[in-house]
Amino acid sequence: ASATGGGGGGPGGPPGGKHVDDPYFLQPMEGVDGTGYRSSWWTQFYCILWRSWLSVLKDPMLVKVRLLQTAMVASLIGSIYFGQVLDQDGVMNINGSLFLFLTNMTFQNVFAVINVFSAELPVFLREKRSRLYRVDTYFLGKTIAELPLFIAVPFVFTSITYPMIGLKAGLSHYL
């Protein structure tokens, strides 16, 4: 193999495109199952879930900051729309507050996911190229590990803004 890539998986290498000389690519193992992955789907899922859960627990300050940020934005929106009455203007204001509810919940979770995935992208690409796990197991494991936060943030936001705006009282209406 020459230095220009003849036979080593480089530009002039085999048509399969496998870069086995790449230092980030783990070499094939004996006894790999028919799917080409080194472990079963459930093992991959469990390992990703456990690693993601430890990552969430490792950074409690991030959780506190997200909850504090949510409480502050909820207080701001609640104070802007405080004590709406059910007349024509009040109903339009409540519609505006509900729009802010949805956009805030959506974008806050989307930005959190973008932050996590962009930070872990190099590790994910290296491990995926090495066929350590599938994309679906990674996505599900990361999502389920972050699920408590994805539930807590909207709960905090709604718990603050719902009574401040003056939406219909009662637990069943709140839920």
PDB file of C-alpha atoms in Angstrom, residues 70-71 73-75 78 98 100-102 104-105 108 151-167 171 173-175:
ATOM      1  CA  THR A  70     -37.833  27.892  33.660  1.00  0.00           C
ATOM      2  CA  ALA A  71     -39.128  29.386  36.921  1.00  0.00           C
ATOM      3  CA  VAL A  73     -39.404  32.762  32.448  1.00  0.00           C
ATOM      4  CA  ALA A  74     -42.655  31.377  33.885  1.00  0.00           C
ATOM      5  CA  SER A  75     -42.775  34.179  36.454  1.00  0.00           C
ATOM      6  CA  GLY A  78     -47.230  34.950  34.454  1.00  0.00           C
ATOM      7  CA  LEU A  98     -51.020  29.512  25.587  1.00  0.00           C
ATOM      8  CA  LEU A 100     -46.054  31.224  24.685  1.00  0.00           C
ATOM      9  CA  PHE A 101     -46.577  28.070  26.779  1.00  0.00           C
ATOM     10  CA  LEU A 102     -46.166  25.858  23.729  1.00  0.00           C
ATOM     11  CA  ASN A 104     -41.372  27.925  25.423  1.00  0.00           C
ATOM     12  CA  MET A 105     -41.813  24.225  26.204  1.00  0.00           C
ATOM     13  CA  GLN A 108     -36.488  24.823  25.700  1.00  0.00           C
ATOM     14  CA  ILE A 151     -41.323  16.212  32.359  1.00  0.00           C
ATOM     15  CA  ALA A 152     -40.137  18.366  35.278  1.00  0.00           C
ATOM     16  CA  VAL A 153     -39.436  21.517  33.238  1.00  0.00           C
ATOM     17  CA  PRO A 154     -42.953  21.841  31.749  1.00  0.00           C
ATOM     18  CA  PHE A 155     -44.472  20.923  35.125  1.00  0.00           C
ATOM     19  CA  VAL A 156     -42.567  23.757  36.858  1.00  0.00           C
ATOM     20  CA  PHE A 157     -43.452  26.188  34.074  1.00  0.00           C
ATOM     21  CA  THR A 158     -47.152  25.311  34.102  1.00  0.00           C
ATOM     22  CA  SER A 159     -47.364  25.244  37.899  1.00  0.00           C
ATOM     23  CA  ILE A 160     -46.177  28.843  38.062  1.00  0.00           C
ATOM     24  CA  THR A 161     -47.989  30.381  35.106  1.00  0.00           C
ATOM     25  CA  TYR A 162     -51.330  28.551  35.274  1.00  0.00           C
ATOM     26  CA  PRO A 163     -52.610  30.181  38.489  1.00  0.00           C
ATOM     27  CA  MET A 164     -50.972  33.557  37.750  1.00  0.00           C
ATOM     28  CA  ILE A 165     -52.783  33.926  34.430  1.00  0.00           C
ATOM     29  CA  GLY A 166     -56.066  32.912  36.023  1.00  0.00           C
ATOM     30  CA  LEU A 167     -56.825  29.873  33.927  1.00  0.00           C
ATOM     31  CA  LEU A 171     -56.704  19.910  39.358  1.00  0.00           C
ATOM     32  CA  HIS A 173     -58.306  21.373  34.379  1.00  0.00           C
ATOM     33  CA  TYR A 174     -54.664  21.914  35.291  1.00  0.00           C
ATOM     34  CA  LEU A 175     -53.704  18.389  34.268  1.00  0.00           C
TER      35      LEU A 175
END
